[in-house]
Coordinates of C-alpha atoms in Angstrom, one line a residue:
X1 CA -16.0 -11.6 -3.2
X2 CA -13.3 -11.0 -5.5
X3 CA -12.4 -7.9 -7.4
X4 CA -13.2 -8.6 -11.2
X5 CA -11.6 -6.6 -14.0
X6 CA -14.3 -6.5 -16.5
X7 CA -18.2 -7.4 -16.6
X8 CA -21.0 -5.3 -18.5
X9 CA -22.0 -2.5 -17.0
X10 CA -25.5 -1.7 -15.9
X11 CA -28.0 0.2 -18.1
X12 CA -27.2 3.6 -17.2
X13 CA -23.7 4.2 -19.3
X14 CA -21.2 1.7 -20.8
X15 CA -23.0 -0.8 -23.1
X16 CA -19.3 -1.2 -24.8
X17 CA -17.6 -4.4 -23.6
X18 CA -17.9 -7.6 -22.1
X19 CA -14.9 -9.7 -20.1
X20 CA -12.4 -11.0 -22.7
X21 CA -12.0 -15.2 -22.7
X22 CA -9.2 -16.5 -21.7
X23 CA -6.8 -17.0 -24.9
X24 CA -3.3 -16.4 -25.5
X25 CA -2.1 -12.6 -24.6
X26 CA -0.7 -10.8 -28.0
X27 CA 1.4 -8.3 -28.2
X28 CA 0.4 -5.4 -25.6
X29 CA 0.2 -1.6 -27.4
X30 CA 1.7 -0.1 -24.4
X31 CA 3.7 -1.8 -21.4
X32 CA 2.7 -0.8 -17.8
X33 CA 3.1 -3.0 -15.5
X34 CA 4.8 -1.2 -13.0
X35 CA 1.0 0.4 -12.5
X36 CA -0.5 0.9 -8.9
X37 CA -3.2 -1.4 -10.3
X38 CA -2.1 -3.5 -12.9
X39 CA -3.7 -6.6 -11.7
X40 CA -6.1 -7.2 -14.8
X41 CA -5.4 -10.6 -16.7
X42 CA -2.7 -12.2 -18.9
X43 CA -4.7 -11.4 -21.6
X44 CA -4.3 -7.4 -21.6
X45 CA -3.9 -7.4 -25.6
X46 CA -3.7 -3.2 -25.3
X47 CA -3.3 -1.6 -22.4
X48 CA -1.9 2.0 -21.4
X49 CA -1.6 3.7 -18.1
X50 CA -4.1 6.4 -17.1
X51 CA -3.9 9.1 -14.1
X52 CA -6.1 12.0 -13.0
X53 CA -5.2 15.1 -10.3
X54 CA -8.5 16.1 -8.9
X55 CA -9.6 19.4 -8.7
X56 CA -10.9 19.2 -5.0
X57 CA -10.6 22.9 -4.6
X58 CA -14.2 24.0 -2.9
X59 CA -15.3 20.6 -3.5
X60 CA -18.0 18.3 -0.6
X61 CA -18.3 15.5 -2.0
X62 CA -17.3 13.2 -5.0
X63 CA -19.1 11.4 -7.3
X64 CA -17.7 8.4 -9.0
X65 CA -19.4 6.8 -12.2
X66 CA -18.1 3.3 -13.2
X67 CA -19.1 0.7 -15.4
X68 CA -16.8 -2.5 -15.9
X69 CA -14.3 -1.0 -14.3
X70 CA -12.4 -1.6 -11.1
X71 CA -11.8 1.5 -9.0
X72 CA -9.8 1.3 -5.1
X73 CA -10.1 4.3 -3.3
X74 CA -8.6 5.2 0.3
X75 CA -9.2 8.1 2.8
X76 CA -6.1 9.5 3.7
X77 CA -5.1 12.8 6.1
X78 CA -4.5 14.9 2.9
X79 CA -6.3 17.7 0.8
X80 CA -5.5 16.0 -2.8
X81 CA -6.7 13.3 -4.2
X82 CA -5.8 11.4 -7.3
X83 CA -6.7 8.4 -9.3
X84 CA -4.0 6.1 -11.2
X85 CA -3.9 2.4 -12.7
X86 CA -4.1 1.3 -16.3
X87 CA -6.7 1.1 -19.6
X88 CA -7.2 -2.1 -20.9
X89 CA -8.9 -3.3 -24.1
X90 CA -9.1 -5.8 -26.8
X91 CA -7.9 -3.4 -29.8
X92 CA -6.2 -0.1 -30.1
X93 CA -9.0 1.5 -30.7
X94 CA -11.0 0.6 -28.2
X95 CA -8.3 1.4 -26.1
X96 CA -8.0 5.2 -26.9
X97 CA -11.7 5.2 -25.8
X98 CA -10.5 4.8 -22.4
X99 CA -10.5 7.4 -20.7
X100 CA -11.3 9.4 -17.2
X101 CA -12.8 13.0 -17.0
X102 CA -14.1 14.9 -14.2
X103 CA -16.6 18.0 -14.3
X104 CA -17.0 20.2 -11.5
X105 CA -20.9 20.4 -10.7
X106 CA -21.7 23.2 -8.0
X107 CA -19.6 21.8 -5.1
X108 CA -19.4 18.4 -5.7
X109 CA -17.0 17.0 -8.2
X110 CA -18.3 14.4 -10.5
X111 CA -15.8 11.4 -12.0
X112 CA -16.7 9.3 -14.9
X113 CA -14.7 6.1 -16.2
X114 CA -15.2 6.4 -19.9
X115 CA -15.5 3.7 -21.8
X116 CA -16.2 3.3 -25.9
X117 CA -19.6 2.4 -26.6
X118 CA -20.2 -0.8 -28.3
X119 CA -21.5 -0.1 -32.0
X120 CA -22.5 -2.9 -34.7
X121 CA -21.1 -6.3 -34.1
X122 CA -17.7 -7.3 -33.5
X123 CA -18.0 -10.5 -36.0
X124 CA -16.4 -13.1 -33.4
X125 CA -13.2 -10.6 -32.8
X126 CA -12.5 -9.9 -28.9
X127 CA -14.3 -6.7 -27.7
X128 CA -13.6 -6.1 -23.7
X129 CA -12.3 -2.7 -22.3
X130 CA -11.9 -1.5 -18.8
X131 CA -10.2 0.8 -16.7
X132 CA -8.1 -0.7 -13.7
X133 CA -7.7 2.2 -11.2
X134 CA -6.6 2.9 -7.2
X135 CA -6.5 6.2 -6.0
X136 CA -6.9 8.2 -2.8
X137 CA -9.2 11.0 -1.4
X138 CA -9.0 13.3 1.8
X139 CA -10.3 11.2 4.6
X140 CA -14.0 11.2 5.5
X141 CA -14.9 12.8 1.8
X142 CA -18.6 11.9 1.1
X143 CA -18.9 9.9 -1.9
X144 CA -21.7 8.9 -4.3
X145 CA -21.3 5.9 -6.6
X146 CA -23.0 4.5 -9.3
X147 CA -22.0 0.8 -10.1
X148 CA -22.1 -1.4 -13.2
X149 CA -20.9 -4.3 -13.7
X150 CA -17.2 -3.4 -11.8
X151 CA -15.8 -3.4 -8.2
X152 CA -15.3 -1.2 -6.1
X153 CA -13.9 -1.0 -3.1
X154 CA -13.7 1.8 -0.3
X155 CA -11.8 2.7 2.8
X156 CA -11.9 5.6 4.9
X157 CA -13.9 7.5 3.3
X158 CA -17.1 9.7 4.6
X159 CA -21.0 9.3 4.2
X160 CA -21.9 6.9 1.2
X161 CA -24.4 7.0 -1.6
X162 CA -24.3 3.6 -3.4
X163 CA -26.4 2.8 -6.9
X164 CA -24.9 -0.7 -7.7
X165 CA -25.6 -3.1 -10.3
X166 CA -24.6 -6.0 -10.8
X167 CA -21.1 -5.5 -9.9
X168 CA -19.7 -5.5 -6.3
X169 CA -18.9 -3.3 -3.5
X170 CA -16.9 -3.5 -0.4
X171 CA -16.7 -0.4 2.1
X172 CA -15.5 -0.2 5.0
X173 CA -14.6 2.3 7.7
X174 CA -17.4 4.5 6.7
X175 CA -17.4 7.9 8.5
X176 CA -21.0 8.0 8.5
X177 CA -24.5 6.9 6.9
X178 CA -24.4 4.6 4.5
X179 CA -27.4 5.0 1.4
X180 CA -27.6 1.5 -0.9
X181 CA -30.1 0.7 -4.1
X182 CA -28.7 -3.2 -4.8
X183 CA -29.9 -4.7 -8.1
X184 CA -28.4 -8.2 -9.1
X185 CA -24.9 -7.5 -7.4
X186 CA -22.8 -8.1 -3.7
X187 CA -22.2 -5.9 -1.0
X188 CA -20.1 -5.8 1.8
X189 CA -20.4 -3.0 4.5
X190 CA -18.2 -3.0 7.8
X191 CA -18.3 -0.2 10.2
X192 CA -20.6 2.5 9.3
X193 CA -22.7 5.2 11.0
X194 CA -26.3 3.6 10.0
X195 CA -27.5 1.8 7.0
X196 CA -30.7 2.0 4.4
X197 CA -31.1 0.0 1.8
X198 CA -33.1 -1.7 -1.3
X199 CA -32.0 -4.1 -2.2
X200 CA -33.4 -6.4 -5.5
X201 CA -32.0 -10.1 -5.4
X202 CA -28.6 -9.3 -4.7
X203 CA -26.7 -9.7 -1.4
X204 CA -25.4 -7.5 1.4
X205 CA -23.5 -8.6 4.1
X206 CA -23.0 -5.8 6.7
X207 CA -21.3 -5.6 10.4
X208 CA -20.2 -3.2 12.9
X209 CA -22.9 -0.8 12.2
X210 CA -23.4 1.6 15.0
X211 CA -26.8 3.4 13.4
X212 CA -30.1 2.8 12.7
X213 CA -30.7 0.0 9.7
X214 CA -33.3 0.0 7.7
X215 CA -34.2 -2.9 4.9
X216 CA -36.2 -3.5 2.2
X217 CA -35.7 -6.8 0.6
X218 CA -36.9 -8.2 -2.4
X219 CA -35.6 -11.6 -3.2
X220 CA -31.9 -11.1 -1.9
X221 CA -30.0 -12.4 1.3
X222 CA -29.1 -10.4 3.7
X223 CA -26.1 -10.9 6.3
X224 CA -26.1 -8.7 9.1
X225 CA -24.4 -8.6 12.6
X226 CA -23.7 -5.9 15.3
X227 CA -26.2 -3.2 14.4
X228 CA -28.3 -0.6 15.9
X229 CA -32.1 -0.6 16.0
X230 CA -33.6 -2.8 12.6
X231 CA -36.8 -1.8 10.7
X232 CA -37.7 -3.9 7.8
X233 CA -40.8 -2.1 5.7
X234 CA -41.0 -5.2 3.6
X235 CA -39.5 -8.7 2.8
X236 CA -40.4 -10.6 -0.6
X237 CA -38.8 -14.0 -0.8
X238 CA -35.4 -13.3 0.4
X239 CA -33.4 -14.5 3.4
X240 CA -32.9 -12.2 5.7
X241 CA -30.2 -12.9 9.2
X242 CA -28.9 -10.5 11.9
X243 CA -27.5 -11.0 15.1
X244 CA -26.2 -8.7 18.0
X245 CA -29.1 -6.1 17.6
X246 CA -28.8 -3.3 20.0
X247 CA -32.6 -1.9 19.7
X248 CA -35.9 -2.6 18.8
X249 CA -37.2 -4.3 15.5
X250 CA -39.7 -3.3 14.1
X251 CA -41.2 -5.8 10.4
X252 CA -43.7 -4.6 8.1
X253 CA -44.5 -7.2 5.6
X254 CA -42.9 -10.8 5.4
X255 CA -43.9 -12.4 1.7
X256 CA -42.6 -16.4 2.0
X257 CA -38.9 -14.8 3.1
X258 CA -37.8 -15.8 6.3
X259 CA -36.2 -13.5 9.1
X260 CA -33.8 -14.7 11.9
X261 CA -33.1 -12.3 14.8
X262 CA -31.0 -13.3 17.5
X263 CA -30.1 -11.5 20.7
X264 CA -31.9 -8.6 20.5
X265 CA -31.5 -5.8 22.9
X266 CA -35.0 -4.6 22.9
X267 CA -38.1 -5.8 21.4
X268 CA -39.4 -7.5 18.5
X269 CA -42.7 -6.0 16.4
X270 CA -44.0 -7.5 13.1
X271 CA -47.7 -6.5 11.2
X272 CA -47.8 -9.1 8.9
X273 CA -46.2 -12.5 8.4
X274 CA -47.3 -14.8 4.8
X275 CA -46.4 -17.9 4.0
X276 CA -42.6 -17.2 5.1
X277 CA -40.9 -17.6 8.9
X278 CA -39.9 -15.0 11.8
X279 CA -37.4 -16.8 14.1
X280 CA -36.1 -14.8 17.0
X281 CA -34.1 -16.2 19.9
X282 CA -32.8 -14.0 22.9
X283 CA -34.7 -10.9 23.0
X284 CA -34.7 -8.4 26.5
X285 CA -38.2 -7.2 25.3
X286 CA -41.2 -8.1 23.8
X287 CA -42.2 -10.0 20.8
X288 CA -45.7 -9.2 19.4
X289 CA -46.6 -10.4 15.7
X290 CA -50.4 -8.9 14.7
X291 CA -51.3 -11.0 10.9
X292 CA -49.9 -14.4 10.6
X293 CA -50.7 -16.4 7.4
X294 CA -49.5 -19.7 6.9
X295 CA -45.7 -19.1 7.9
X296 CA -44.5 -19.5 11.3
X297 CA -42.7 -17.6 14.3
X298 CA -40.7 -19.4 16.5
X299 CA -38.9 -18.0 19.8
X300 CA -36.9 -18.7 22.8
X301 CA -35.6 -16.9 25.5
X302 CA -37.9 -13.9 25.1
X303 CA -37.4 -11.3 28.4
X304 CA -41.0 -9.8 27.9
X305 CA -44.7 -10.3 27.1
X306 CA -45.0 -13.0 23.7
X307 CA -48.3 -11.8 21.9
X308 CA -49.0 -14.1 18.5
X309 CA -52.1 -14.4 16.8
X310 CA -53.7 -17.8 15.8
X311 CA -53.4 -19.1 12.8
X312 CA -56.6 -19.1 10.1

């Protein structure tokens, strides 16, 4: 999953600008490539750097607000934090439009990466414009996001509240719960203090989660492996894999998905299985499955009782 510099954002803010194609770089408005993240592409026509001191004074938690943007943070042993990178855009204009405020809202601070809004038609001229920013908060912050089209990526930091697009999201080294609603977009969790999520059709990948997770799936994939107890409320038509389960499981609905659990420390519980396929091999408990339709369970190695119903 690679960190992109500039997709469209999702509904929410940000209809401006979409990735520029790849043509020959003009003349940029404002050098700055000596930038902490001035990565973007060769094709920066205007770019300018950008930097923001927060006011953490009082402040519990952080809210971030990105669209097409790229934004790095890192928990760190300090009591500042601060945010620094570059603007990048197709014309000056755009450009100025750039921009990144923050507004103190009782005792969380909320951050926005402004961005121009797109208005009439651009008449085949290039319109893109994103911000490219790292930055660094006081370790084990609790941080909300809401995700576009951009990346993001987080280290360090303290409980997580994730809204995400279509872009994508890597965390890791989360210093407590994870909360995720997934639209069209990728996510990578490792190491975190439990997990709930919904996710659409995109696709999480998590591991090294010590907590309690808790799924519901529409038509995404979902990658997990060393978790606590699972609970799965309901499963469309995704794919959904975990291994290394230390708990029970516990399966409300299966649509045509299919579910693979292997070695499960504890046992295995499902009310209702369609047209789609619960495979579960190793497990120290029980297995018990109580509506089957016309999908399938398959098992091996199960330590206790195996309880399945016949099939209509």
């Amino acid at each position: 999953m690679n960190l992109r510099p500039a997709l469209l954002p999702v509904g929410l803010l940000l209809a401006a600008c979409s990735q520029p194609p790849a043509a020959t770089a003009g003349p940029a408005t404002t050098a700055d490539s000596a930038s902490p993240a001035a990565d973007g592409p060769a094709n920066c026509r205007h770019h300018a750097p950008r930097a923001l001191e927060l006011a953490l004074d009082g402040v519990t938690s952080v809210s971030f607000e990105v669209g097409p943007d790229t934004l790095v943070l890192t928990g760190q042993e300090q009591a500042t934090g601060q945010l620094s990178g570059r603007a990048c855009a197709a014309s000056a204009d755009l450009l100025d439009g750039l921009q990144i405020t923050q507004q103190r809202e009782g005792d969380q601070l909320r951050v926005k990466l402004e961005a121009p809004m797109r208005q009439g038609l651009s008449l085949g001229r290039e319109r893109y414009a994103w911000l490219d920013l790292r930055g660094s908060l006081p370790a084990q912050m609790p941080l909300s996001v809401q995700l576009g089209s951009g990346d993001v990526r987080l280290t360090g930091t303290g409980a997580l509240q994730a809204r995400v697009g279509s872009g994508d999201l890597v965390a890791s080294r989360i210093g407590g719960p994870v909360q995720l609603t997934l639209g069209s977009g990728d996510v990578q969790i490792d190491n975190a203090n439990g997990l709930a999520a919904t996710l659409g059709s995109g696709d999480l990948e998590a591991s090294a989660i010590t907590g309690a997770v808790e799924l519901t799936v529409g038509s995404g994939d979902v990658k997990l492996h060393g978790i606590g107890s699972l609970s799965i409320p309901a499963l469309g038509s995704g794919d959904i894999q975990a291994g290394q389960i230390n708990g029970d499981v516990s399966i409300g609905s299966v649509g045509s998905g299919d579910i693979q659990l292997q070695t499960v420390t504890g046992s295995v519980r499902a009310q209702t299985i369609g047209s789609g396929e619960l495979r579960v091999d190793q497990a120290s408990g029980s297995l018990q499955v109580q509506q089957l339709g016309s999908g399938e369970v398959k098992h091996n190695n199960i330590g206790g009782d195996v309880q399945l119903p016949r099939k209509p």
